[in-house]
Every structure is written in C-alpha cells, then in structure tokens.
Amino acid sequence: MNASAMGTSPASASPPGLDWPPAVEIVNEAGASPFVLLCEHASCHIPAEYGRLGLSESEVRRHIGWDIGAAEVARGLAARLDAPLFLGTYSRLLIDLNRPVGEPSSIPVRSEATDIPGNIDLSPEERQRRVERMFLPFHDAVARHLDQRADRPTLLVTIHSFTPVYHGVARPWHAGILFDRSKAYGERILARLGREAGLVVAANEPYQIAADGDYAIPIHGEARGHEAILIEIRHDEISDPAGVEAWARRLAAALPDHP
Ligand SMILES: [Zn+2]
C-alpha cells in the first residue's frame, strides 16, 4: 500500500460525510462555562481505502485504535458543565491528535504489541495528507475557539481512557489526573476525588505530560496561560452507560470552576 495507490482506489469515492467526515466534531461551542473540553481519541474510524491499516476489525476497536468510552464521558461532562467539546473523528492509528507532528508516535508503526502494517514506510505525501486532512483541521478549530474567547476565563480539560492491562501488567488506578504546570489545580481535583471511599485516583498515572508525547496540554493550554489538565479513566470503568454516567457526574463535581 502506498500513497498514490490509496489516493486513487475506488473506495476513496465513498460519500464524504461517512467515510471522510470533517476532522472535528464540535459540541455546544457556545457553552457558557469556563471549561473547554477535548477528546482527541474519541473515534476508531478509518476510511475504507486504508484497509484498516492491515489490522482486523477487532484490533482497530481495541484500545489501540481509540479511547474506549472517553467520547461518551466527554459528552456527558460537556452537558453537565455547559462546556464546548471538541472530538476527534478519526482513529489515532492514522495520526495521533495528541502528539506533535513528526514524533515517532504521531503515526505509530507499532502500538503496544501490535504492528500497524499500513503505517510502515509511509511516503512524505501520505504523512502530509494525514496532517492536512486530520490533524490541522482539528487543532485549527480548537485554536480558533480559544482565540475567540481570549477575554474569558478558560480551563482546558482533555478526556482520555487507558487499558486496564498494559504489556501484561494490571493497572490499579481507576483514573489519573495528569498535569505539568497546573499542579495546584490538579491537586485540588485529586483532593475532591479522594473523598470518595474506594476510588483509586493518582497524579500523573499511568502517563506523564511531556512535550514530545503530548500536544493539547502544552499548546492549547499552557502556551496560552490556561490551567490545563488531562484526565485518564480506566476504560473498564466506562464500558457501559451506568459507568459513563457515574464518571461524568463525578468529574463535573470534582473540577473546580476557577484556577
Ligand atoms: Zn487518549
């Protein structure tokens, strides 16, 4: 599979609204709250011409293709907070919206223990195509929104989920609150969540914010001087509507609405 073959395959003639959706879905953009919510890994959609990047349907629908349950929690939170929400509409296996372009993990050739055949030996043209069709339209929409509300208080919160078992190791946390500069704000969230008996929530687990491994927090949050928090929820917690509802309610109560 190479870029020119993909670009001319019959499958690329699919109706644009279905197979090639706009790269961002914006919910409640006029929301009045100080929160701006992002869910970059909301979708496992891969346009047909990519042949699922050589993976099976079940592999694409595993956590390597998207953040299971995260979009539903983000939608519930947006409704409860009256916050705008920006959701990605393509699988992160095509291009990861939360990685700087050009980093090896931006277009991964391997995710956890799974090789991604359709990402190996990509041409510069195909890399650029994904940047232009998927990455830039999403981030341009977020940046435009943040520009327009520059005179309003803004708290950036991004919603993710993680797999309960990674490389064979069980993860004990129900959720993680990740931050870099927003340490004080993040610790207030942790203190509120910590009042709930039995809930295991940790700072900067199971990942840490890094300039080469994150995009939204440093670029849309910290570079603009906003508080910026990444929330990771273990996806077995949010695999059904009751779990989604519980986490949307819990997070809406735990997020302080001022710095
Ligand atoms: Zn994620």
Short mmCIF file of C-alpha atoms and ligand atoms in Angstrom, two decimals:
data_model
loop_
_atom_site.label_atom_id
_atom_site.label_comp_id
_atom_site.label_asym_id
_atom_site.label_seq_id
_atom_site.Cartn_x
_atom_site.Cartn_y
_atom_site.Cartn_z
CA MET A 1 0.00 0.00 0.00
CA ASN A 2 1.46 3.36 -0.98
CA ALA A 3 0.08 6.87 -1.05
CA SER A 4 -0.71 7.07 -4.74
CA ALA A 5 -2.43 3.67 -4.73
CA MET A 6 -4.52 4.72 -1.72
CA GLY A 7 -5.43 8.05 -3.24
CA THR A 8 -6.82 6.54 -6.41
CA SER A 9 -8.54 3.47 -5.01
CA PRO A 10 -12.25 3.16 -5.74
CA ALA A 11 -13.02 3.29 -2.01
CA SER A 12 -11.97 6.95 -1.91
CA ALA A 13 -15.19 7.76 -3.78
CA SER A 14 -17.25 6.97 -0.64
CA PRO A 15 -19.68 9.72 0.42
CA PRO A 16 -17.55 12.31 2.22
CA GLY A 17 -19.89 12.62 5.18
CA LEU A 18 -19.48 8.97 6.05
CA ASP A 19 -16.04 7.78 5.13
CA TRP A 20 -14.23 11.13 5.27
CA PRO A 21 -16.01 13.12 7.97
CA PRO A 22 -14.78 16.58 8.98
CA ALA A 23 -11.82 16.04 11.32
CA VAL A 24 -13.53 17.59 14.33
CA GLU A 25 -16.99 17.31 15.83
CA ILE A 26 -17.83 20.38 17.88
CA VAL A 27 -20.48 20.06 20.57
CA ASN A 28 -22.01 23.04 22.40
CA GLU A 29 -19.48 25.58 21.10
CA ALA A 30 -21.47 28.45 22.64
CA GLY A 31 -21.36 26.84 26.10
CA ALA A 32 -21.10 29.42 28.86
CA SER A 33 -18.75 27.64 31.27
CA PRO A 34 -15.03 28.36 31.70
CA PHE A 35 -14.23 24.78 30.71
CA VAL A 36 -13.11 23.80 27.22
CA LEU A 37 -13.16 20.04 26.73
CA LEU A 38 -11.16 17.99 24.22
CA CYS A 39 -11.47 14.31 23.37
CA GLU A 40 -8.81 13.64 20.76
CA HIS A 41 -9.10 9.85 20.72
CA ALA A 42 -12.89 9.71 20.52
CA SER A 43 -13.18 7.65 17.32
CA CYS A 44 -11.72 4.46 15.84
CA HIS A 45 -12.88 5.40 12.32
CA ILE A 46 -10.52 4.61 9.45
CA PRO A 47 -11.63 5.46 5.88
CA ALA A 48 -12.21 2.34 3.80
CA GLU A 49 -9.37 2.97 1.39
CA TYR A 50 -6.84 2.41 4.18
CA GLY A 51 -7.95 -1.22 4.50
CA ARG A 52 -7.94 -0.81 8.31
CA LEU A 53 -4.18 -0.26 8.02
CA GLY A 54 -3.84 -4.03 7.67
CA LEU A 55 -5.48 -4.76 11.04
CA SER A 56 -8.59 -6.77 11.87
CA GLU A 57 -11.82 -5.05 12.84
CA SER A 58 -11.43 -6.27 16.42
CA GLU A 59 -7.89 -4.88 16.66
CA VAL A 60 -8.99 -1.46 15.47
CA ARG A 61 -11.79 -1.46 18.04
CA ARG A 62 -9.40 -2.30 20.88
CA HIS A 63 -7.79 0.47 22.92
CA ILE A 64 -5.00 0.84 20.38
CA GLY A 65 -7.47 2.35 17.88
CA TRP A 66 -9.18 4.86 20.21
CA ASP A 67 -10.01 5.67 23.82
CA ILE A 68 -12.89 3.34 24.68
CA GLY A 69 -15.70 5.18 26.48
CA ALA A 70 -13.94 8.56 26.50
CA ALA A 71 -16.27 10.26 23.99
CA GLU A 72 -19.35 9.31 25.99
CA VAL A 73 -17.88 10.64 29.24
CA ALA A 74 -16.78 13.83 27.47
CA ARG A 75 -20.28 14.36 26.04
CA GLY A 76 -21.84 13.82 29.45
CA LEU A 77 -19.39 16.23 31.03
CA ALA A 78 -19.98 18.88 28.34
CA ALA A 79 -23.71 18.71 29.03
CA ARG A 80 -23.32 18.91 32.80
CA LEU A 81 -20.81 21.77 32.68
CA ASP A 82 -22.36 23.61 29.71
CA ALA A 83 -18.90 23.43 28.12
CA PRO A 84 -17.80 23.31 24.50
CA LEU A 85 -16.35 19.97 23.46
CA PHE A 86 -14.08 19.10 20.52
CA LEU A 87 -13.98 15.44 19.49
CA GLY A 88 -11.62 13.81 17.01
CA THR A 89 -13.32 11.78 14.29
CA TYR A 90 -10.51 9.52 13.02
CA SER A 91 -8.60 6.70 14.67
CA ARG A 92 -5.41 7.72 16.39
CA LEU A 93 -3.72 4.95 14.41
CA LEU A 94 -3.90 7.22 11.32
CA ILE A 95 -2.38 10.20 13.11
CA ASP A 96 -2.43 10.89 16.84
CA LEU A 97 -4.01 14.28 17.60
CA ASN A 98 -2.19 14.41 20.92
CA ARG A 99 1.35 14.07 19.56
CA PRO A 100 3.49 16.67 17.85
CA VAL A 101 3.69 16.03 14.11
CA GLY A 102 6.93 14.26 13.27
CA GLU A 103 7.32 12.38 16.56
CA PRO A 104 7.56 8.60 16.00
CA SER A 105 4.33 8.09 18.00
CA SER A 106 2.44 10.55 15.76
CA ILE A 107 1.88 7.87 13.11
CA PRO A 108 2.82 4.72 15.02
CA VAL A 109 4.24 1.67 13.27
CA ARG A 110 3.61 -0.32 16.45
CA SER A 111 1.09 0.15 19.28
CA GLU A 112 1.64 -1.84 22.47
CA ALA A 113 2.34 -5.31 20.98
CA THR A 114 0.58 -4.77 17.63
CA ASP A 115 2.38 -3.85 14.41
CA ILE A 116 0.49 -1.39 12.18
CA PRO A 117 1.30 -2.57 8.64
CA GLY A 118 -0.41 0.38 6.93
CA ASN A 119 1.90 2.85 8.70
CA ILE A 120 5.19 1.27 7.71
CA ASP A 121 7.36 3.06 5.11
CA LEU A 122 4.84 5.84 4.51
CA SER A 123 5.65 8.37 1.83
CA PRO A 124 6.09 12.03 2.83
CA GLU A 125 2.98 12.76 0.73
CA GLU A 126 0.81 10.37 2.73
CA ARG A 127 2.13 11.74 6.02
CA GLN A 128 1.33 15.25 4.85
CA ARG A 129 -2.13 14.16 3.69
CA ARG A 130 -2.99 12.93 7.19
CA VAL A 131 -1.63 16.11 8.72
CA GLU A 132 -3.75 18.26 6.41
CA ARG A 133 -6.94 16.20 6.50
CA MET A 134 -6.99 15.10 10.15
CA PHE A 135 -4.52 16.89 12.41
CA LEU A 136 -4.62 20.53 11.29
CA PRO A 137 -8.41 20.91 10.92
CA PHE A 138 -8.93 19.61 14.46
CA HIS A 139 -6.34 21.85 16.06
CA ASP A 140 -7.23 24.87 13.93
CA ALA A 141 -10.82 24.59 15.19
CA VAL A 142 -9.67 24.42 18.81
CA ALA A 143 -7.26 27.34 18.32
CA ARG A 144 -9.94 29.48 16.64
CA HIS A 145 -12.30 28.85 19.54
CA LEU A 146 -9.63 29.72 22.10
CA ASP A 147 -8.71 32.86 20.15
CA GLN A 148 -12.34 33.97 20.13
CA ARG A 149 -12.71 33.59 23.89
CA ALA A 150 -9.34 35.12 24.76
CA ASP A 151 -11.04 37.60 27.10
CA ARG A 152 -12.90 34.85 29.02
CA PRO A 153 -11.55 32.61 31.78
CA THR A 154 -10.62 29.23 30.30
CA LEU A 155 -9.79 25.90 31.90
CA LEU A 156 -8.66 23.23 29.43
CA VAL A 157 -9.64 19.65 30.27
CA THR A 158 -8.94 16.72 27.96
CA ILE A 159 -10.64 13.35 28.40
CA HIS A 160 -8.86 10.04 27.70
CA SER A 161 -9.11 6.40 28.70
CA PHE A 162 -6.50 3.71 29.26
CA THR A 163 -6.44 -0.06 29.12
CA PRO A 164 -6.71 -1.99 32.42
CA VAL A 165 -3.78 -4.24 31.43
CA TYR A 166 -0.75 -2.92 29.55
CA HIS A 167 2.07 -5.20 28.39
CA GLY A 168 0.67 -7.81 30.77
CA VAL A 169 0.70 -5.58 33.86
CA ALA A 170 -2.59 -4.72 35.61
CA ARG A 171 -3.07 -1.04 36.39
CA PRO A 172 -4.54 -0.33 39.83
CA TRP A 173 -5.86 3.19 39.25
CA HIS A 174 -9.46 3.89 38.33
CA ALA A 175 -8.28 7.18 36.88
CA GLY A 176 -5.32 9.51 36.65
CA ILE A 177 -5.17 13.31 36.77
CA LEU A 178 -2.25 14.44 34.60
CA PHE A 179 -0.72 17.88 34.68
CA ASP A 180 2.55 19.69 34.23
CA ARG A 181 2.31 23.39 35.13
CA SER A 182 -1.21 23.08 36.58
CA LYS A 183 0.00 21.24 39.66
CA ALA A 184 -2.04 23.18 42.22
CA TYR A 185 -5.21 22.96 40.15
CA GLY A 186 -4.66 19.24 39.53
CA GLU A 187 -4.12 18.57 43.22
CA ARG A 188 -7.42 20.25 44.05
CA ILE A 189 -9.16 17.82 41.68
CA LEU A 190 -7.34 14.90 43.29
CA ALA A 191 -8.34 16.09 46.77
CA ARG A 192 -12.00 16.22 45.78
CA LEU A 193 -11.92 12.79 44.13
CA GLY A 194 -10.01 11.43 47.12
CA ARG A 195 -13.03 11.97 49.36
CA GLU A 196 -14.81 9.08 47.65
CA ALA A 197 -14.13 5.85 49.50
CA GLY A 198 -12.65 3.09 47.39
CA LEU A 199 -11.76 5.30 44.45
CA VAL A 200 -8.13 4.94 43.38
CA VAL A 201 -7.01 8.09 41.56
CA ALA A 202 -3.38 9.16 41.20
CA ALA A 203 -1.43 12.14 39.95
CA ASN A 204 0.32 11.63 36.63
CA GLU A 205 -0.60 7.97 36.18
CA PRO A 206 -0.49 5.92 34.03
CA TYR A 207 1.39 8.51 31.94
CA GLN A 208 3.07 11.86 32.35
CA ILE A 209 2.69 15.03 30.32
CA ALA A 210 5.70 15.55 28.03
CA ALA A 211 6.49 18.00 25.25
CA ASP A 212 7.27 15.16 22.83
CA GLY A 213 4.37 12.96 23.95
CA ASP A 214 1.55 15.50 24.28
CA TYR A 215 0.09 18.28 22.20
CA ALA A 216 -3.11 19.70 23.69
CA ILE A 217 -1.90 20.46 27.22
CA PRO A 218 1.30 22.31 26.23
CA ILE A 219 -0.03 24.01 23.09
CA HIS A 220 -3.70 24.82 23.71
CA GLY A 221 -3.35 25.14 27.48
CA GLU A 222 -0.02 26.14 28.92
CA ALA A 223 1.25 28.21 25.99
CA ARG A 224 -1.90 30.35 26.34
CA GLY A 225 -1.57 30.64 30.10
CA HIS A 226 -4.59 28.47 30.88
CA GLU A 227 -4.91 25.78 33.51
CA ALA A 228 -4.63 22.51 31.57
CA ILE A 229 -5.47 19.03 32.83
CA LEU A 230 -5.54 15.64 31.14
CA ILE A 231 -7.89 13.07 32.67
CA GLU A 232 -7.28 9.37 32.06
CA ILE A 233 -10.06 6.94 33.04
CA ARG A 234 -9.51 3.19 33.04
CA HIS A 235 -11.80 2.03 30.28
CA ASP A 236 -13.42 -0.86 32.14
CA GLU A 237 -14.91 1.87 34.38
CA ILE A 238 -16.74 3.45 31.43
CA SER A 239 -17.67 0.49 29.25
CA ASP A 240 -21.43 0.83 29.88
CA PRO A 241 -23.90 3.73 30.22
CA ALA A 242 -24.02 3.48 34.02
CA GLY A 243 -20.24 3.80 34.28
CA VAL A 244 -20.20 6.69 31.81
CA GLU A 245 -22.90 8.49 33.78
CA ALA A 246 -21.10 7.92 37.08
CA TRP A 247 -17.83 9.36 35.76
CA ALA A 248 -19.45 12.35 34.06
CA ARG A 249 -21.23 13.18 37.32
CA ARG A 250 -18.09 12.59 39.43
CA LEU A 251 -15.86 14.75 37.24
CA ALA A 252 -18.43 17.54 36.95
CA ALA A 253 -18.43 17.72 40.76
CA ALA A 254 -14.65 17.44 41.12
CA LEU A 255 -13.48 20.08 38.62
CA PRO A 256 -13.02 23.49 40.30
CA ASP A 257 -14.52 26.16 38.02
CA HIS A 258 -11.77 28.69 38.70
CA PRO A 259 -7.95 28.47 38.83
ZN ZN B 1 -6.13 9.15 24.70
#
